[in-house]
PDB file of C-alpha atoms in Angstrom:
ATOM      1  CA  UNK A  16       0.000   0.000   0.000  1.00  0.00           C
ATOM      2  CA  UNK A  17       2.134   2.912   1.167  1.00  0.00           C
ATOM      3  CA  UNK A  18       4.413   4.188  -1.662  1.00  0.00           C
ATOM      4  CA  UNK A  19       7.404   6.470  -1.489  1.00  0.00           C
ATOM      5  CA  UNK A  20       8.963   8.352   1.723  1.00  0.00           C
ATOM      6  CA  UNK A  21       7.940  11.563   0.579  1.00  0.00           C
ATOM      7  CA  UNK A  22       9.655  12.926   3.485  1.00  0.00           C
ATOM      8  CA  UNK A  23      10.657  13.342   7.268  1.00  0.00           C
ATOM      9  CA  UNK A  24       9.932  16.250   9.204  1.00  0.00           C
ATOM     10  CA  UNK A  25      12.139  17.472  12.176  1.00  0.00           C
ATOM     11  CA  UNK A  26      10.349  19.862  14.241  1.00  0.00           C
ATOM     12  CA  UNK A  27      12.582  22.830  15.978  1.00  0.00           C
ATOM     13  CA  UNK A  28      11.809  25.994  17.692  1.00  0.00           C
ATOM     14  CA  UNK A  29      14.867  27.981  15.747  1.00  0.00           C
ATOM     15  CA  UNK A  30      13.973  27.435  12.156  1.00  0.00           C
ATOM     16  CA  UNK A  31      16.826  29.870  11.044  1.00  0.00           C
ATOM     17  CA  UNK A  32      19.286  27.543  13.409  1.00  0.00           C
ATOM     18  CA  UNK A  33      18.138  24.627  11.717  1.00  0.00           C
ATOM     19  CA  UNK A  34      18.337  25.871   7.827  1.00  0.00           C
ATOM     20  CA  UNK A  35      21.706  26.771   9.009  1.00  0.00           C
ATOM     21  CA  UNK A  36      22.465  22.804  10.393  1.00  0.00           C
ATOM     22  CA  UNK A  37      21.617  21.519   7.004  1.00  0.00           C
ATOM     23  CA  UNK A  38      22.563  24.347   4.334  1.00  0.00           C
ATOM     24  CA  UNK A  39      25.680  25.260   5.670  1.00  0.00           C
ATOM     25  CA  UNK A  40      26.467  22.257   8.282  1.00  0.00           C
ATOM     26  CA  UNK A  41      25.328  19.007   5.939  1.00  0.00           C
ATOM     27  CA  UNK A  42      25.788  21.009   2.968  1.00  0.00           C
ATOM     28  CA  UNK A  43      22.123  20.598   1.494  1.00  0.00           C
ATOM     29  CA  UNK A  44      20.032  22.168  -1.107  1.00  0.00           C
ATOM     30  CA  UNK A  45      17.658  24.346   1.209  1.00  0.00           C
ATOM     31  CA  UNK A  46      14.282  25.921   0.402  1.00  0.00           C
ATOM     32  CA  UNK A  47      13.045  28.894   1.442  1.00  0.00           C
ATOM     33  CA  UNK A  48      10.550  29.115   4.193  1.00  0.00           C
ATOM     34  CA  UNK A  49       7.219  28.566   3.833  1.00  0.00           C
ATOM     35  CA  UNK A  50       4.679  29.930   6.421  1.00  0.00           C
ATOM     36  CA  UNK A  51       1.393  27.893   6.476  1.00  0.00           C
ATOM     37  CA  UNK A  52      -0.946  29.741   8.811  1.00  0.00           C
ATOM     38  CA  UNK A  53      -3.583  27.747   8.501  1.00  0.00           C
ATOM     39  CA  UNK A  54      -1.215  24.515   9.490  1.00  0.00           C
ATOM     40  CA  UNK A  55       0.084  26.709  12.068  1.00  0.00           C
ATOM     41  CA  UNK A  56       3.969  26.188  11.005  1.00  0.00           C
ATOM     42  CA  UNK A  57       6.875  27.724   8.653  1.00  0.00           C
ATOM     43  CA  UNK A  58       8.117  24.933   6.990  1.00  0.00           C
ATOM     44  CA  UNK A  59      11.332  24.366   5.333  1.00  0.00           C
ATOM     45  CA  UNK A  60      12.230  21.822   2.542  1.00  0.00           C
ATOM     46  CA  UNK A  61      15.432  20.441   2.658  1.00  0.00           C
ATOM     47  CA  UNK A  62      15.874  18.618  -1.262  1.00  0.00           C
ATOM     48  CA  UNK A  63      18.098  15.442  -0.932  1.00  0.00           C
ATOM     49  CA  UNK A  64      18.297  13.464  -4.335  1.00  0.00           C
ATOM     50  CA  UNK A  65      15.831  10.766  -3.251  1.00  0.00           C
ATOM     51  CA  UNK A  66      13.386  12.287  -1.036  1.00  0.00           C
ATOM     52  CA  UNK A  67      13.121  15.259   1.346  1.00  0.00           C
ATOM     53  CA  UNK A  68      13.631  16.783   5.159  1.00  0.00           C
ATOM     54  CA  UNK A  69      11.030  18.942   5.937  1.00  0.00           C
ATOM     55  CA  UNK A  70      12.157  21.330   8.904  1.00  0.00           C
ATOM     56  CA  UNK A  71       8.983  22.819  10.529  1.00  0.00           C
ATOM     57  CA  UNK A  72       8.696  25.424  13.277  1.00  0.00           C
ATOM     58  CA  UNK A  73       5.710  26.631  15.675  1.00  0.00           C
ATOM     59  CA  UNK A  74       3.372  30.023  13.420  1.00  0.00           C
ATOM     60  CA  UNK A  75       1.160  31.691  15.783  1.00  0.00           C
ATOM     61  CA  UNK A  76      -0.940  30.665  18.589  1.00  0.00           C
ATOM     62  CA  UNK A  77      -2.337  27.480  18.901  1.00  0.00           C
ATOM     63  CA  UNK A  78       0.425  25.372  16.469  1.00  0.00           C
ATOM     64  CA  UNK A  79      -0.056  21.565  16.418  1.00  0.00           C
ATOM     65  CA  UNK A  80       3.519  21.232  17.329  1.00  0.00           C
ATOM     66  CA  UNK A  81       3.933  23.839  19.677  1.00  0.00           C
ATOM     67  CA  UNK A  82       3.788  21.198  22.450  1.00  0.00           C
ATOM     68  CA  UNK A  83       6.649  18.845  20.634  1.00  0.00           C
ATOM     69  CA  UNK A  84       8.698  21.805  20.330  1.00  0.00           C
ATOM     70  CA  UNK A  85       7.825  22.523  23.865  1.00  0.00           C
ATOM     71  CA  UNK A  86       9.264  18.620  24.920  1.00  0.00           C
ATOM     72  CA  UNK A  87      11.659  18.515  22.550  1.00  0.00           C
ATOM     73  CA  UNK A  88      13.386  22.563  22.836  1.00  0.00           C
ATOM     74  CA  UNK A  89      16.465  20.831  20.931  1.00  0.00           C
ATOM     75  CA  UNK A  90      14.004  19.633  18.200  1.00  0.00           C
ATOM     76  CA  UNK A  91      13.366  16.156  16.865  1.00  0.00           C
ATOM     77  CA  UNK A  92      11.694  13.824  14.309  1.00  0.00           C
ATOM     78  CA  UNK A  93       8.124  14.662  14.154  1.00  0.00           C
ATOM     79  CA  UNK A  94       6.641  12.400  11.873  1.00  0.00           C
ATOM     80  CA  UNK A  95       7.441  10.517   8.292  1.00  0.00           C
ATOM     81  CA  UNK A  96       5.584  10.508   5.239  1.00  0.00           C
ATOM     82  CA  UNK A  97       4.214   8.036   2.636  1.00  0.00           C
ATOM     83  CA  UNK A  98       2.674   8.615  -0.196  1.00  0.00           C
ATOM     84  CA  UNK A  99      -0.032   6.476  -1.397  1.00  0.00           C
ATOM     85  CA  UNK A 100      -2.468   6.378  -4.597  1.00  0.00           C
ATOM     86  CA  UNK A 101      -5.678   6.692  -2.898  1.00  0.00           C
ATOM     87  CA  UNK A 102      -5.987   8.022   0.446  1.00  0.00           C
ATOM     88  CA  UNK A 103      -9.901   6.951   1.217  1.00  0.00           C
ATOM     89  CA  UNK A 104      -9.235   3.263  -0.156  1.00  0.00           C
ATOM     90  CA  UNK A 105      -5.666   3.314   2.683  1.00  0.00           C
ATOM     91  CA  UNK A 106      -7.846   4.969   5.451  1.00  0.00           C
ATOM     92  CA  UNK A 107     -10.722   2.512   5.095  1.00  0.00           C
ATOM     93  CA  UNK A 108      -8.214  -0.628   4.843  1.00  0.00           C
ATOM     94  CA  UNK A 109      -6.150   0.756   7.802  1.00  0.00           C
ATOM     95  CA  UNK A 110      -9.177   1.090  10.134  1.00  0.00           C
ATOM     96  CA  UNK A 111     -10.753  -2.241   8.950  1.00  0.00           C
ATOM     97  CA  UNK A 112      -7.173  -3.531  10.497  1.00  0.00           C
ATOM     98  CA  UNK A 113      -7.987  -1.939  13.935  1.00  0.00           C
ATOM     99  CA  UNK A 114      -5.244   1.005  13.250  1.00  0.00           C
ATOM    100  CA  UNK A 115      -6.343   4.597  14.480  1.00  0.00           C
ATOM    101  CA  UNK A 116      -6.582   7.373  12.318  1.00  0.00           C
ATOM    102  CA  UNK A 117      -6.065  11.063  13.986  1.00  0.00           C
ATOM    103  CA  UNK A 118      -8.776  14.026  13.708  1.00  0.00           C
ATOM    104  CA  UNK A 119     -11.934  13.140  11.693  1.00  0.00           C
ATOM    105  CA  UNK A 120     -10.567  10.574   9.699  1.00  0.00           C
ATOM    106  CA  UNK A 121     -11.333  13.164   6.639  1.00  0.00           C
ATOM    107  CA  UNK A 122      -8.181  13.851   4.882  1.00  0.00           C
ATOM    108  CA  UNK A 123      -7.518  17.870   5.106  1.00  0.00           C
ATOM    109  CA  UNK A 124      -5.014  19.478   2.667  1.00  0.00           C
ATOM    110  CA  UNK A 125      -1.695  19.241   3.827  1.00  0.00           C
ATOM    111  CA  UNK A 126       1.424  21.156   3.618  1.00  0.00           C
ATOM    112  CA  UNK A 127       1.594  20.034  -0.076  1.00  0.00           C
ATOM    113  CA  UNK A 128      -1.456  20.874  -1.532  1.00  0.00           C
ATOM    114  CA  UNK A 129      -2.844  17.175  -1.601  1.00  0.00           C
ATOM    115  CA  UNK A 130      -4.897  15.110   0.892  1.00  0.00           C
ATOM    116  CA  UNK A 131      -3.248  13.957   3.931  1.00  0.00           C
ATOM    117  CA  UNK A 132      -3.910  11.908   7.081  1.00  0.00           C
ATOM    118  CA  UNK A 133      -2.383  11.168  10.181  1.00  0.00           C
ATOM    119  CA  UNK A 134      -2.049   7.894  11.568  1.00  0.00           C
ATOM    120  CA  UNK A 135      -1.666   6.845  15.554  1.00  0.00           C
ATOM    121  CA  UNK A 136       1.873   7.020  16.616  1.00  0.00           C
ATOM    122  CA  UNK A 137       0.835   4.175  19.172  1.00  0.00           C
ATOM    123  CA  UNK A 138      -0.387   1.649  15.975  1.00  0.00           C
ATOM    124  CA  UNK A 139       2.662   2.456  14.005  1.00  0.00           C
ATOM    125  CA  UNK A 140       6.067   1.659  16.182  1.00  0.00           C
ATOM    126  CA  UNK A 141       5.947   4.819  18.310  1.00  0.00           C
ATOM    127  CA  UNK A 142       5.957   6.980  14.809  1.00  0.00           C
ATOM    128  CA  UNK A 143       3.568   9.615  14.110  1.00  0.00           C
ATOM    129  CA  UNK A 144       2.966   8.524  10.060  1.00  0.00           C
ATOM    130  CA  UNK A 145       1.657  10.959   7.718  1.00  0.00           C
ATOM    131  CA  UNK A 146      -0.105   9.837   4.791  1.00  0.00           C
ATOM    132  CA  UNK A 147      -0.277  11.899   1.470  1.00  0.00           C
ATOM    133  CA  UNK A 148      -2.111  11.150  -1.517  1.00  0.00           C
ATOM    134  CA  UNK A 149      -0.442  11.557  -4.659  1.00  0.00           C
TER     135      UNK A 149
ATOM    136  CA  UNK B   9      27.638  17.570   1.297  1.00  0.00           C
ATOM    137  CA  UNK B  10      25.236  14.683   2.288  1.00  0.00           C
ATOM    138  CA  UNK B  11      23.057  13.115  -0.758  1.00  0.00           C
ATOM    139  CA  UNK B  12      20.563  10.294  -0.629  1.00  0.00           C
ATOM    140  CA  UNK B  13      18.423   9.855   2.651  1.00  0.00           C
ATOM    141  CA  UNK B  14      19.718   6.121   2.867  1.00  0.00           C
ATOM    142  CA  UNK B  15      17.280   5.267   5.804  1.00  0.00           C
ATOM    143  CA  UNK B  16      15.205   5.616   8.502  1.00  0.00           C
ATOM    144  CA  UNK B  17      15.750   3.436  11.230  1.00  0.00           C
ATOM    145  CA  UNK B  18      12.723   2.509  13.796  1.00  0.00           C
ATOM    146  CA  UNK B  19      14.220   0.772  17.543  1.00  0.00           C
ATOM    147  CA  UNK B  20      11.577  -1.648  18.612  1.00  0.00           C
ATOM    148  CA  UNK B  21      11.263  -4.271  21.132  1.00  0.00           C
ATOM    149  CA  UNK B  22       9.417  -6.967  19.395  1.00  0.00           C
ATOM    150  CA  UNK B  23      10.537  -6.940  15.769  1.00  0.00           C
ATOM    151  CA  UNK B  24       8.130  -9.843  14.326  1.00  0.00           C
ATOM    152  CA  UNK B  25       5.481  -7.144  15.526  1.00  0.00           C
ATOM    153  CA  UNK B  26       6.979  -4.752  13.888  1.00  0.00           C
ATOM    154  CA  UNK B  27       7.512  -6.768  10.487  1.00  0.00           C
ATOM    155  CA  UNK B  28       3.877  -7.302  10.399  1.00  0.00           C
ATOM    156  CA  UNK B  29       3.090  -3.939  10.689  1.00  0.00           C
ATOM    157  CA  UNK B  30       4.934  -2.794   7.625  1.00  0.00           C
ATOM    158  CA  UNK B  31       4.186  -5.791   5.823  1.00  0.00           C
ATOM    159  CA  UNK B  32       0.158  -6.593   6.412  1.00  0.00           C
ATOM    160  CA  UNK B  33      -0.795  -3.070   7.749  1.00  0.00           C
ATOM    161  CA  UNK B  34       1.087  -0.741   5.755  1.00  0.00           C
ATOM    162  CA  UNK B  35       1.503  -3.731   2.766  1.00  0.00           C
ATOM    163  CA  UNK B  36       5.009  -2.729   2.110  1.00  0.00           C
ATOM    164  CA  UNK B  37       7.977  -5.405   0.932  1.00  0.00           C
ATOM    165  CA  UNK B  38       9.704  -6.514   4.173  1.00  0.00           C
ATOM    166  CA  UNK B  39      13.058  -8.162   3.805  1.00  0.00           C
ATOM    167  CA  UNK B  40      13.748 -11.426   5.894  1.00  0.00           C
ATOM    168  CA  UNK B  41      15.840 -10.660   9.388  1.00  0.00           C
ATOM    169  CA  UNK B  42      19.394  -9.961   9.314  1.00  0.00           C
ATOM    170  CA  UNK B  43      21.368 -10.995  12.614  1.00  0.00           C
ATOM    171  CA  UNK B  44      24.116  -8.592  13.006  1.00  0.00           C
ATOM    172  CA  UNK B  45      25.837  -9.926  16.414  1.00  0.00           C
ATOM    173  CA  UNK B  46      28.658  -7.347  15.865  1.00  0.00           C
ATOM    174  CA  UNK B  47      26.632  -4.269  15.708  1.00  0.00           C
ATOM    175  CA  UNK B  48      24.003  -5.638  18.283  1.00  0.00           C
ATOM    176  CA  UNK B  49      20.967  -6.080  16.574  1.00  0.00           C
ATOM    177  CA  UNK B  50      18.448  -7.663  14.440  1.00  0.00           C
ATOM    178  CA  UNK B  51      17.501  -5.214  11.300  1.00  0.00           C
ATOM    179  CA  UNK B  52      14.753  -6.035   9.091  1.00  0.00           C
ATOM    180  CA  UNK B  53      14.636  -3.682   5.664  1.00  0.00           C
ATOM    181  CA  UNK B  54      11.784  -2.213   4.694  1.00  0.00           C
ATOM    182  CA  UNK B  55      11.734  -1.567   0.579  1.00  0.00           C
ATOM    183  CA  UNK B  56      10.135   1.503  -0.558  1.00  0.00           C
ATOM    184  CA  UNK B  57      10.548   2.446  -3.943  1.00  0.00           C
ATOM    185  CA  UNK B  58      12.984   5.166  -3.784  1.00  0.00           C
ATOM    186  CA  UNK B  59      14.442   4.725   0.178  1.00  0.00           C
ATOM    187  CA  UNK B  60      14.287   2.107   2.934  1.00  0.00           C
ATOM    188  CA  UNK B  61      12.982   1.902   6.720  1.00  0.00           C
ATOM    189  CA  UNK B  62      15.390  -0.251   8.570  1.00  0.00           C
ATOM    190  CA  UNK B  63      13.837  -1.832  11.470  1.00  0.00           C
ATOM    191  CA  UNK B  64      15.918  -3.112  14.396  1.00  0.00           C
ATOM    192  CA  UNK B  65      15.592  -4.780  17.725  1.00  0.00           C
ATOM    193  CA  UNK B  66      17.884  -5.497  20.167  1.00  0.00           C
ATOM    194  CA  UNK B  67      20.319  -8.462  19.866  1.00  0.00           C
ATOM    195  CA  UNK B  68      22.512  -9.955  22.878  1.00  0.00           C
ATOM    196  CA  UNK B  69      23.579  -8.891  26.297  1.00  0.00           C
ATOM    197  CA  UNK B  70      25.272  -5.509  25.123  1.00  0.00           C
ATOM    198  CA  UNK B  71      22.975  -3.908  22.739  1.00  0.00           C
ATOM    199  CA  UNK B  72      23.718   0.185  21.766  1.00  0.00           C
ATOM    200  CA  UNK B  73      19.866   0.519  21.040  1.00  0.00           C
ATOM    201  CA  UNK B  74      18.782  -1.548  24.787  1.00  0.00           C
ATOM    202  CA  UNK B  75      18.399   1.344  26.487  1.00  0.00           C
ATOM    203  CA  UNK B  76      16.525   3.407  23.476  1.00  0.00           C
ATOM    204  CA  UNK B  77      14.233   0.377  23.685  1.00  0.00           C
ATOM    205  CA  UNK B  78      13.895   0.774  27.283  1.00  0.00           C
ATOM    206  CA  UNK B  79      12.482   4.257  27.215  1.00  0.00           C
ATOM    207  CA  UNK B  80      10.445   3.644  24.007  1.00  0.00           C
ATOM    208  CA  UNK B  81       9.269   0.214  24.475  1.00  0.00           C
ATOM    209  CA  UNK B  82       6.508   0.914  21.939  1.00  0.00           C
ATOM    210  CA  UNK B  83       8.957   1.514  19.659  1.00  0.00           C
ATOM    211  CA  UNK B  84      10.475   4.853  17.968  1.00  0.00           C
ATOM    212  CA  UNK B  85      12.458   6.430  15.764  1.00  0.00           C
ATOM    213  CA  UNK B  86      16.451   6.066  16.035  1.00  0.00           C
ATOM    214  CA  UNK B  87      18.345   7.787  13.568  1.00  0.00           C
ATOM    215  CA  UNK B  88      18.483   8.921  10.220  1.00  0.00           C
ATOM    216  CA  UNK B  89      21.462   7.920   7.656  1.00  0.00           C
ATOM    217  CA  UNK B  90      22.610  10.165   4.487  1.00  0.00           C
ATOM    218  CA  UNK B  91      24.882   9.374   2.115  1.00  0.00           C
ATOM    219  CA  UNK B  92      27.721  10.463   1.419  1.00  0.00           C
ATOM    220  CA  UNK B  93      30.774  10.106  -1.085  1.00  0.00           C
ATOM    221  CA  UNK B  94      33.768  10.783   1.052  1.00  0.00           C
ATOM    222  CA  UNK B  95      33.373   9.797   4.720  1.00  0.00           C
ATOM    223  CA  UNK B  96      36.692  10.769   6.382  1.00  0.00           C
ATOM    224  CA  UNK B  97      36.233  14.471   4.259  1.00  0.00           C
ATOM    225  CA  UNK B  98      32.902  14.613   5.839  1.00  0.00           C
ATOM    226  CA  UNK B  99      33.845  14.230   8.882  1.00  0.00           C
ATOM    227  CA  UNK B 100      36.687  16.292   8.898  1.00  0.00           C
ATOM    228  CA  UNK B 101      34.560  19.534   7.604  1.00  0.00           C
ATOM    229  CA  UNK B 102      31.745  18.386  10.407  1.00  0.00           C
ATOM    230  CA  UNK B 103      34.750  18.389  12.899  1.00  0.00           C
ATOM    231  CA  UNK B 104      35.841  21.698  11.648  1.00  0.00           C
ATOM    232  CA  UNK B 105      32.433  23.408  12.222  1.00  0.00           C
ATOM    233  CA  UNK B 106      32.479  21.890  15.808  1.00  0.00           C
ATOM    234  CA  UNK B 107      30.237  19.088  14.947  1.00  0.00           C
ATOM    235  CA  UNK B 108      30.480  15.933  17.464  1.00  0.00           C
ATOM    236  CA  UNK B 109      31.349  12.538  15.921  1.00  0.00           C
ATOM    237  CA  UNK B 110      30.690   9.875  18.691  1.00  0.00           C
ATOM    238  CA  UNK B 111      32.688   7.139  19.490  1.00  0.00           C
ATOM    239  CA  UNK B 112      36.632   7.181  18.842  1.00  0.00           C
ATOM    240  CA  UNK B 113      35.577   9.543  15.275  1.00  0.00           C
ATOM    241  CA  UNK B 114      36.963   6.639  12.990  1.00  0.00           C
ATOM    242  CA  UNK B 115      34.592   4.913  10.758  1.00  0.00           C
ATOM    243  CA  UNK B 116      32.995   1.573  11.571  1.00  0.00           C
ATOM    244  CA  UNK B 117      31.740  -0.849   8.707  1.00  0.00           C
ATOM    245  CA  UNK B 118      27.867  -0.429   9.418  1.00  0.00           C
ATOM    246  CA  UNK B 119      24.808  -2.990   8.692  1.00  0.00           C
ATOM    247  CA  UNK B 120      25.258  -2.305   4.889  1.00  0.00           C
ATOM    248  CA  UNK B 121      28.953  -3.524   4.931  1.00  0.00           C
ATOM    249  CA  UNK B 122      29.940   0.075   4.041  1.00  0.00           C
ATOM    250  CA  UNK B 123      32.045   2.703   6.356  1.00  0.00           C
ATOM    251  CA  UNK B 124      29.983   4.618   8.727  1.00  0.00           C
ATOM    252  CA  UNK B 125      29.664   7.147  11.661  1.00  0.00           C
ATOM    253  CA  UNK B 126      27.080   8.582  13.803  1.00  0.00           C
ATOM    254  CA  UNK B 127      26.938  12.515  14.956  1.00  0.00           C
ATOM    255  CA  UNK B 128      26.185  13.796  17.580  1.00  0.00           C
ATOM    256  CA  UNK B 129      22.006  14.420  17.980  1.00  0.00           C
ATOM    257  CA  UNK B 130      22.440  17.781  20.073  1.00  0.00           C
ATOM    258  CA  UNK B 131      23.948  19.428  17.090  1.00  0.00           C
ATOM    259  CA  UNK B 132      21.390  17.954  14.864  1.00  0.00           C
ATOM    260  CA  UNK B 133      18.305  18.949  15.255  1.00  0.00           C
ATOM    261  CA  UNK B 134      17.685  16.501  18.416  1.00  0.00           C
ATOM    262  CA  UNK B 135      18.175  13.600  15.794  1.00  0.00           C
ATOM    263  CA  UNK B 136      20.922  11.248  16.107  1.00  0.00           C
ATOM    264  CA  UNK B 137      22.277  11.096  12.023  1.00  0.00           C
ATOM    265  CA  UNK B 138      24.574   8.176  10.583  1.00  0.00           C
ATOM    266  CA  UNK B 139      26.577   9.472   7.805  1.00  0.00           C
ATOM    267  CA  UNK B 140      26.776   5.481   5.263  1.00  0.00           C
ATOM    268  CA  UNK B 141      29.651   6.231   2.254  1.00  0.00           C
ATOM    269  CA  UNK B 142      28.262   4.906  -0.594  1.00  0.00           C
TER     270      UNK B 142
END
């Protein structure tokens, strides 16, 4: 079912700190930031050959990962990403296995532009997994 | 400096559990268990089309991942590993920008069979990152 890593996103509180860690530090191919109000983060694509680091930091009041940034002031991996064909046919075939699916269960728009989901990090190895249709 | 994201490598506890997650929840291709005795662990690729998830439970009385296990005994993620061409430059220029290698700083042949280090996770992003040459 699940397709490509389209990416893994580390979640910091210093977004310039962390460009700087993988532009000038690692020596990647860095984006520039993106701020998504209505995800409530700036996100930053880092573009490796085969797939991507998305760095993402707290925008405004009531972010999703002010908390994680909060726990984790040093950041850390937030969550990876698969891509799959058809999001509705994985979320039904995921639940009919017992496996929880954050929110509604209606895939919003992510970061992308295309349907996403969240599933459990408690069903899936202690790893929040994102789920993007594409 | 770095290229290809490599892997992602997930720490659990019970490995079979974790190979049936990827294989009959997410319906990925699962590799058959490797025992690697020297590095402490059981790994288990995961094959996605254009990376891999590398899976890995403890193995034996010493294990470097026993205590990660420990504190995530659901499982969670471990490190990251990019590619690079030139390990010892790599590390030299990581050195230079005050960049901790751990261990003694000389390369160890890793899982793959292929030279390998591990950096510090305080001066990246929280996330503990294993530099594989390729």
């Amino acid at each position: 079912m699940i397709g490509r890593l389209n990416h893994v996103a580390i979640a910091v509180r210093d977004l310039d700190a962390a460009v700087a860690t993988y532009r000038d530090t690692l020596g990647a191919t860095v984006k520039p930031p993106l701020p998504q109000p209505e995800h409530g983060v700036t996100v930053v694509f880092v573009e490796l050959p085969n797939s991507k680091i998305e760095l993402m930091s707290p925008l405004g009041e009531d972010s999703p990962i002010a908390a994680f940034v909060e726990r984790n002031p040093g950041g850390g991996i937030h969550h990876v990403c698969y891509e799959v064909d058809d999001i509705l046919a994985a979320r039904d075939k995921l639940k009919a296995q017992g496996a929880r699916v954050l929110g509604t269960g209606e895939p919003k728009i992510g970061a992308h532009g295309k349907p996403v989901l969240f599933l459990h990090p408690k069903d899936f190895l202690g790893t929040l997994v994102e789920l993007e249709q594409v």
